[in-house]
Short mmCIF file of C-alpha atoms and ligand atoms in Angstrom, two decimals:
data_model
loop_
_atom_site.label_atom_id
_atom_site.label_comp_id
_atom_site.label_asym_id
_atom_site.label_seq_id
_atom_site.Cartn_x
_atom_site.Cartn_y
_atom_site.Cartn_z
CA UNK D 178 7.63 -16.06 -6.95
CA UNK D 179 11.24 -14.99 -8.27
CA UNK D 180 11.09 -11.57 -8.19
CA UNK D 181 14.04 -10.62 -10.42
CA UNK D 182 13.02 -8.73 -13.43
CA UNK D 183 9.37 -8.74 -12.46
CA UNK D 184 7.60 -5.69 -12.68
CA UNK D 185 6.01 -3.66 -8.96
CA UNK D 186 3.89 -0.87 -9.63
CA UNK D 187 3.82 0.86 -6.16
CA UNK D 188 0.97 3.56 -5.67
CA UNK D 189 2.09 6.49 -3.16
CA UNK D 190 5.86 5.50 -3.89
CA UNK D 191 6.92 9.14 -3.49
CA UNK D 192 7.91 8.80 0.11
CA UNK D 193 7.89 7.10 3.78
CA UNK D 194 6.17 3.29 3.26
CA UNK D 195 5.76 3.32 -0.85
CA UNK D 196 9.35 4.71 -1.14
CA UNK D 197 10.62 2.18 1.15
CA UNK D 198 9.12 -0.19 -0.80
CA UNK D 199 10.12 0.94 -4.24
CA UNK D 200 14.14 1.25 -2.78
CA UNK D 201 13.28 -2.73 -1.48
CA UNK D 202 11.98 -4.22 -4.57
CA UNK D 203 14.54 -2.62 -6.82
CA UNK D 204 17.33 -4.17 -4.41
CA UNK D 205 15.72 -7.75 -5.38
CA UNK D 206 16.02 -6.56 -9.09
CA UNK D 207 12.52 -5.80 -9.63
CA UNK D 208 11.50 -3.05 -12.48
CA UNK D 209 9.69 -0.31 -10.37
CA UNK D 210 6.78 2.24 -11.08
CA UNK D 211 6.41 4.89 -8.89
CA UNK D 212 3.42 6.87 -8.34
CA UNK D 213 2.05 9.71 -6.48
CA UNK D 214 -0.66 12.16 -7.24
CA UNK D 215 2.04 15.38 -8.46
CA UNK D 216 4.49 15.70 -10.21
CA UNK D 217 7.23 12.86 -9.57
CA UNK D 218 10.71 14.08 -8.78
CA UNK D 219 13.11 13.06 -11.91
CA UNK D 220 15.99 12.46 -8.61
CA UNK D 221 13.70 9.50 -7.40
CA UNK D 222 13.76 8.01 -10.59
CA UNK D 223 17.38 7.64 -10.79
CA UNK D 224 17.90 7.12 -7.78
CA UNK D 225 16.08 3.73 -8.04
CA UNK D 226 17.52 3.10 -11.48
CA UNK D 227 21.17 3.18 -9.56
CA UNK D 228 19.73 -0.57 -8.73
CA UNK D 229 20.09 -1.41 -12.15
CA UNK D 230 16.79 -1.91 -13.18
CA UNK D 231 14.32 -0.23 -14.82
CA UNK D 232 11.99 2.70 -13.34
CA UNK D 233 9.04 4.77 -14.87
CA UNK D 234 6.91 7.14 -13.12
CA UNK D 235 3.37 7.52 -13.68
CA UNK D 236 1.23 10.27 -11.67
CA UNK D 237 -2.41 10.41 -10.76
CA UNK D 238 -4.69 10.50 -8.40
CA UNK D 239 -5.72 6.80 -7.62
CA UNK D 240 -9.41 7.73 -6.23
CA UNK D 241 -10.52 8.25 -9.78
CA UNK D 242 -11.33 5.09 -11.52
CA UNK D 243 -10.34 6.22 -15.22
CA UNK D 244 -7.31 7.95 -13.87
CA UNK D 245 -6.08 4.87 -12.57
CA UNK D 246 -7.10 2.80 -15.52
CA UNK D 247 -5.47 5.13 -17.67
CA UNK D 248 -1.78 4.99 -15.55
CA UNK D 249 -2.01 1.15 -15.55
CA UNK D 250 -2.93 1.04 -19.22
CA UNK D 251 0.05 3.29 -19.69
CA UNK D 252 2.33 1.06 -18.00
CA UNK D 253 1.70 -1.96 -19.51
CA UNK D 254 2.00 -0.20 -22.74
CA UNK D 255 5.66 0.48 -21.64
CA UNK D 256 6.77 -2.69 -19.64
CA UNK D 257 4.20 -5.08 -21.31
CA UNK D 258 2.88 -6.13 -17.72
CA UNK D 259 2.02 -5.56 -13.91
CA UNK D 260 3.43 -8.63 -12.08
CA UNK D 261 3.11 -6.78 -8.53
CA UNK D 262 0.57 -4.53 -7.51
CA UNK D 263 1.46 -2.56 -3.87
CA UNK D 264 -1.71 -0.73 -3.28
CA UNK D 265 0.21 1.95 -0.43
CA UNK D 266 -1.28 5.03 -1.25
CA UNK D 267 -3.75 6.72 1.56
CA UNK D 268 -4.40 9.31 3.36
CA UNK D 269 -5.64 10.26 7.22
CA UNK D 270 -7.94 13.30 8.52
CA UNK D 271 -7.96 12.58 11.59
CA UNK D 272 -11.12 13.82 13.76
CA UNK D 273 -14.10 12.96 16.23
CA UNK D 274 -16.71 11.74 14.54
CA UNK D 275 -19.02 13.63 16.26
CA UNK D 276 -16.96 17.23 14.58
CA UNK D 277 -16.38 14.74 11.56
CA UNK D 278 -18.28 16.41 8.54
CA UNK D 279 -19.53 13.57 5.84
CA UNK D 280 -17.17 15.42 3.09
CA UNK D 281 -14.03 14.57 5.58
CA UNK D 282 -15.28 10.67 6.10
CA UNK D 283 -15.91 10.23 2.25
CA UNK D 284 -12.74 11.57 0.92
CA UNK D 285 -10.35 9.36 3.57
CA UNK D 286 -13.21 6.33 2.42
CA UNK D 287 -12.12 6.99 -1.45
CA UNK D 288 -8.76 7.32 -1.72
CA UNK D 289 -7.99 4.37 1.12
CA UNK D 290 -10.25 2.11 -0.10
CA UNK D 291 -11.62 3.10 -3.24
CA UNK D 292 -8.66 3.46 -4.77
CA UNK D 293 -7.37 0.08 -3.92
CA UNK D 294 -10.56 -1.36 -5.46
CA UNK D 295 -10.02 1.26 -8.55
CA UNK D 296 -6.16 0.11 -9.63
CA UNK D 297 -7.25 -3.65 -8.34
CA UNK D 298 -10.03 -3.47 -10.49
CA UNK D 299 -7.56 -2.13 -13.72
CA UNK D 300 -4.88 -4.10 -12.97
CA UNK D 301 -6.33 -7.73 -12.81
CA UNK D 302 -7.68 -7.94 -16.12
CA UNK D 303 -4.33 -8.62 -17.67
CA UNK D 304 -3.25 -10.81 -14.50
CA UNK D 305 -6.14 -13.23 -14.99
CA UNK D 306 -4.97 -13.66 -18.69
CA UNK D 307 -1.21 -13.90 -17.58
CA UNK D 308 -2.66 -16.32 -15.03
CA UNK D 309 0.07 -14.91 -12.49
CA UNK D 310 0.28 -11.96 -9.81
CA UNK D 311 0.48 -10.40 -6.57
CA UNK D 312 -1.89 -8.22 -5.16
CA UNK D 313 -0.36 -6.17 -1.97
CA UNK D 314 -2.50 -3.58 0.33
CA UNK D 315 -1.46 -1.55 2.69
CA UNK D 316 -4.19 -1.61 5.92
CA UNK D 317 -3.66 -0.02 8.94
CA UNK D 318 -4.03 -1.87 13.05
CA UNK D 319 -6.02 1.04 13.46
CA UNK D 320 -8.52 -0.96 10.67
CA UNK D 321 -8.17 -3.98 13.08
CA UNK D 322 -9.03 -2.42 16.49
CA UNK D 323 -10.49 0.80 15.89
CA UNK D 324 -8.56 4.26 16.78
CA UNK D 325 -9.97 7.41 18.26
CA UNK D 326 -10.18 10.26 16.13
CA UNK D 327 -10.04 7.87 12.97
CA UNK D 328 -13.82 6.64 11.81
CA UNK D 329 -12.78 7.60 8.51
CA UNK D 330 -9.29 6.17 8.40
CA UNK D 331 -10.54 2.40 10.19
CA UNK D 332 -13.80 2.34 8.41
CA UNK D 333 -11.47 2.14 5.25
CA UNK D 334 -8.80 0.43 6.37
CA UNK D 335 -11.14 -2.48 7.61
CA UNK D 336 -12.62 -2.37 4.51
CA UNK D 337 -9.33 -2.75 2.81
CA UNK D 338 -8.89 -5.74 4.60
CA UNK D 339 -12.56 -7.00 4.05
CA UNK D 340 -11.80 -6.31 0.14
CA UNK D 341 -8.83 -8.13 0.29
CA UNK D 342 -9.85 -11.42 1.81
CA UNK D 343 -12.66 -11.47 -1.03
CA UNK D 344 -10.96 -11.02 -3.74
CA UNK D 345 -8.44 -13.41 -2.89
CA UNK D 346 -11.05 -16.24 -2.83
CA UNK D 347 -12.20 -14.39 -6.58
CA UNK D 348 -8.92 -15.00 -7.99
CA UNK D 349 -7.13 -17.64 -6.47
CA UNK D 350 -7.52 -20.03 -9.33
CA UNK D 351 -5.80 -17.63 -11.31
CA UNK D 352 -2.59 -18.32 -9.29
CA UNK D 353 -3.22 -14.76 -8.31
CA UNK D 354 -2.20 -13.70 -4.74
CA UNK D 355 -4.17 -10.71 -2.47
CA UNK D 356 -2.82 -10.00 1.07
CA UNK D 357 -2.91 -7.00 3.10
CA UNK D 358 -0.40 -5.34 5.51
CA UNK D 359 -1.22 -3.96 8.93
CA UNK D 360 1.45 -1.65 9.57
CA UNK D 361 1.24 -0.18 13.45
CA UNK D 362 3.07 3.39 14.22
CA UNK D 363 5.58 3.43 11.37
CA UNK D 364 8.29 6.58 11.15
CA UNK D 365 6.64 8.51 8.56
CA UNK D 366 5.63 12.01 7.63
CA UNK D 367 2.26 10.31 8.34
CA UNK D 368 3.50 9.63 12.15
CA UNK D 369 5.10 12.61 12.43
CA UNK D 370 2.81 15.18 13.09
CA UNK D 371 1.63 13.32 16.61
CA UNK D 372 2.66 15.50 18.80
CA UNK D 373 5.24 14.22 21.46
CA UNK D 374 2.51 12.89 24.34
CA UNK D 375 0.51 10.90 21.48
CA UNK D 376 3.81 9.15 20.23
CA UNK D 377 4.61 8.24 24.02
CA UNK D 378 1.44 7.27 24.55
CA UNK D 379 1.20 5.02 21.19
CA UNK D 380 4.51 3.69 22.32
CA UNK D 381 3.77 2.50 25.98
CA UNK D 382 0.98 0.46 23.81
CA UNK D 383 3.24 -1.36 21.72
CA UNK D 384 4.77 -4.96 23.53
CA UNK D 385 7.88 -4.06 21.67
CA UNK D 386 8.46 -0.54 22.79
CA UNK D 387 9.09 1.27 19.63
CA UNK D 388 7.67 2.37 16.11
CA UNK D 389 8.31 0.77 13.14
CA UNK D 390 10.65 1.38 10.45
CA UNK D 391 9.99 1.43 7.38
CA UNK D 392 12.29 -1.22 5.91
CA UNK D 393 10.52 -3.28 8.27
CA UNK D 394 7.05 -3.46 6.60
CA UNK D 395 9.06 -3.60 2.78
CA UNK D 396 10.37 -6.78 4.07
CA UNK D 397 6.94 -8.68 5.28
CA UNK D 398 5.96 -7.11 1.54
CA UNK D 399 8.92 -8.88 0.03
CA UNK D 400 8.13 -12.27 1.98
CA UNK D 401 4.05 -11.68 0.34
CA UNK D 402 5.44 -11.17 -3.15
CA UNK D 403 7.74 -14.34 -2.67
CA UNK D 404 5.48 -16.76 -1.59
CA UNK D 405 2.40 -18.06 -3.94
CA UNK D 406 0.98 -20.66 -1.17
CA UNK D 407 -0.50 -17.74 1.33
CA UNK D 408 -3.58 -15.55 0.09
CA UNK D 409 -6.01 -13.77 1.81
CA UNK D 410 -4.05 -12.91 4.68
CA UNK D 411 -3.27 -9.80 6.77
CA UNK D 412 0.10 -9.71 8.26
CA UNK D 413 0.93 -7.47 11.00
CA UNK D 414 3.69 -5.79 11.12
CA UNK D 415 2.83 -3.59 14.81
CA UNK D 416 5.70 -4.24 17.25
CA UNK D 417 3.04 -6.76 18.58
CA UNK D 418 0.23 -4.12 18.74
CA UNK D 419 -2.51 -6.50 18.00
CA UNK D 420 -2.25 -10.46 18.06
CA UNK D 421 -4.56 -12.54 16.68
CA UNK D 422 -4.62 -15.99 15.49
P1 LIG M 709 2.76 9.16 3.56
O1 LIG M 709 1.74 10.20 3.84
O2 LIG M 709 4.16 9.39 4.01
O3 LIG M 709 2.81 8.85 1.98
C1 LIG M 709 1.61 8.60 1.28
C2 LIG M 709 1.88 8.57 -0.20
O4 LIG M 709 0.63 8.37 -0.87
C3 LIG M 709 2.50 9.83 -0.78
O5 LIG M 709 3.42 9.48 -1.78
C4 LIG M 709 1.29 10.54 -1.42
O6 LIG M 709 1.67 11.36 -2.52
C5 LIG M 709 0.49 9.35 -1.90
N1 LIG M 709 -0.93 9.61 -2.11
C6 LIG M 709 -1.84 10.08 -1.22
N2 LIG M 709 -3.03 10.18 -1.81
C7 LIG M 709 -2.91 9.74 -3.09
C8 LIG M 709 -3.78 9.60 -4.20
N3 LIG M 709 -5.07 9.94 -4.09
N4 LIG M 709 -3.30 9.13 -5.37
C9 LIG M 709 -1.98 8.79 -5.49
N5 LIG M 709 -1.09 8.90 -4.47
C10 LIG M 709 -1.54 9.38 -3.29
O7 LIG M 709 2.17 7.81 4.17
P2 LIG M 709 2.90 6.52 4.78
O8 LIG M 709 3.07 6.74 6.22
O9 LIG M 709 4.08 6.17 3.96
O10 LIG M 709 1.76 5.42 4.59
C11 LIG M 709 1.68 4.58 3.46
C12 LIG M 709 0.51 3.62 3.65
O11 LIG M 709 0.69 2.89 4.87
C13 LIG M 709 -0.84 4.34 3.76
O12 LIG M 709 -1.84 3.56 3.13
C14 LIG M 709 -1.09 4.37 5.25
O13 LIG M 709 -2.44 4.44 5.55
C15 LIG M 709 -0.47 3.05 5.68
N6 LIG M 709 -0.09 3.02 7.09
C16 LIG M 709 0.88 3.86 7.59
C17 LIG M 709 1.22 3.82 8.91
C18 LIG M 709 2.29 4.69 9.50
O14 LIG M 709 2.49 4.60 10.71
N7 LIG M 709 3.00 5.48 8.74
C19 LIG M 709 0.52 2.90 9.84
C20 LIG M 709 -0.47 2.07 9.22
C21 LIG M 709 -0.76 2.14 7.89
#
């Protein structure tokens, strides 16, 4: 897919990953929506309009299904249509699941992956009419091989990717793409509340010694939103965390 002048709404574009993102798409000339569930600073907005293309913010919180109809109604009212949709947003809550109450499992369950399903959901009636799009979700390795401390967090990152690979088979015929991401230990204000012995123990886990940046996982999003012969995939992007094939 060209990509200049086509239109990525990004959810959780405030900062780290979705604000990486946003900066990367508007560098390939791509009209930008940000998103995040306050108020969205008016700086961010010109700062990604200093690209030269166009940028609207929309807040809301993505785990409630009208709320997310109602922002992607809103921007196709103002841009005409979503070509790109980067579902980013999520959250962690990180505890044993033994001391993990059913309140703090749900809530990580519905933003992560309900929301994903809620702006999917919104978003691909127009796509199926346009007959064109690309769907983009953000999992997590720690959906892939599990991570202590984060039932909540894997159960709904693996079910990010589960969602993914299904509804890439749903809309295919469409010429509709749906791939997921599976970012490692990015720099983020996600990753940087580990304290200093979990980042060096994260670290001596991953074959290429470091974390991630974050330009690095707006790039393998580019190379998705480029290419309309791969669906259904997850690409890592983990420093070689987990390898699969
Ligand atoms: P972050 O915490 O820095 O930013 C998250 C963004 O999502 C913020 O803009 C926040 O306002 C927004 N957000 C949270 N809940 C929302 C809701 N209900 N509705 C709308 N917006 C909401 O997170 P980071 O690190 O940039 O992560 C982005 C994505 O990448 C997440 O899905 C995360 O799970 C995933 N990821 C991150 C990794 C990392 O190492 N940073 C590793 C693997 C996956």
């Amino acid at each position: 897919m060209e990509l200049k002048g086509k239109n990525v709404f990004i959810t959780g574009s405030t900062r780290g990953i979705g604000w990486g993102l946003a900066e990367a798409f508007a560098k390939e000339g791509c009209n930008i929506v940000l998103n995040g569930r306050g108020e969205i600073d008016p700086a961010l907005i010109e700062q990604i309009k200093a690209f030269g293309v166009c940028c609207i913010a929309v807040s809301g919180d993505i785990a409630d299904f009208e709320i997310a109809g109602a922002m992607i109604k809103e921007v196709e009212a103002q841009l005409g249509t979503v070509d790109i949709l980067i579902n980013n947003a999520g959250i962690t809550n990180d505890k044993l699941v033994l001391r993990m109450t059913g309140e703090e499992f749900q809530k990580v369950v519905d933003i992560n992956l309900g929301g994903t399903f809620n702006m999917t959901q919104h978003v691909l009636k127009k796509m199926m009419k346009q007959r064109s799009g690309a769907i983009i979700n953000m999992a997590s390795v720690s959906g892939l091989m599990g991570n202590l401390g984060q039932a909540n967090y894997a159960a709904s990152k693996a079910g990010v990717v589960g969602f993914t690979k299904s509804v890439a088979r749903e809309v295919a015929t469409r010429g509709i793409t749906v791939n997921a991401i599976a970012p490692g230990f990015i720099e983020t204000d996600m990753t940087d509340c580990l304290s200093d012995k979990v980042k060096e123990a994260a670290t001596a886990n991953i074959p290429l010694q470091r974390f991630g940046q974050v330009a690095e996982v707006a790039q393998a999003a580019i190379f998705l939103a480029k290419h309309p012969y791969i669906t259904g995939q997850v690409l890592n992007v983990d420093g070689g965390m987990v390898m699969q094939g």
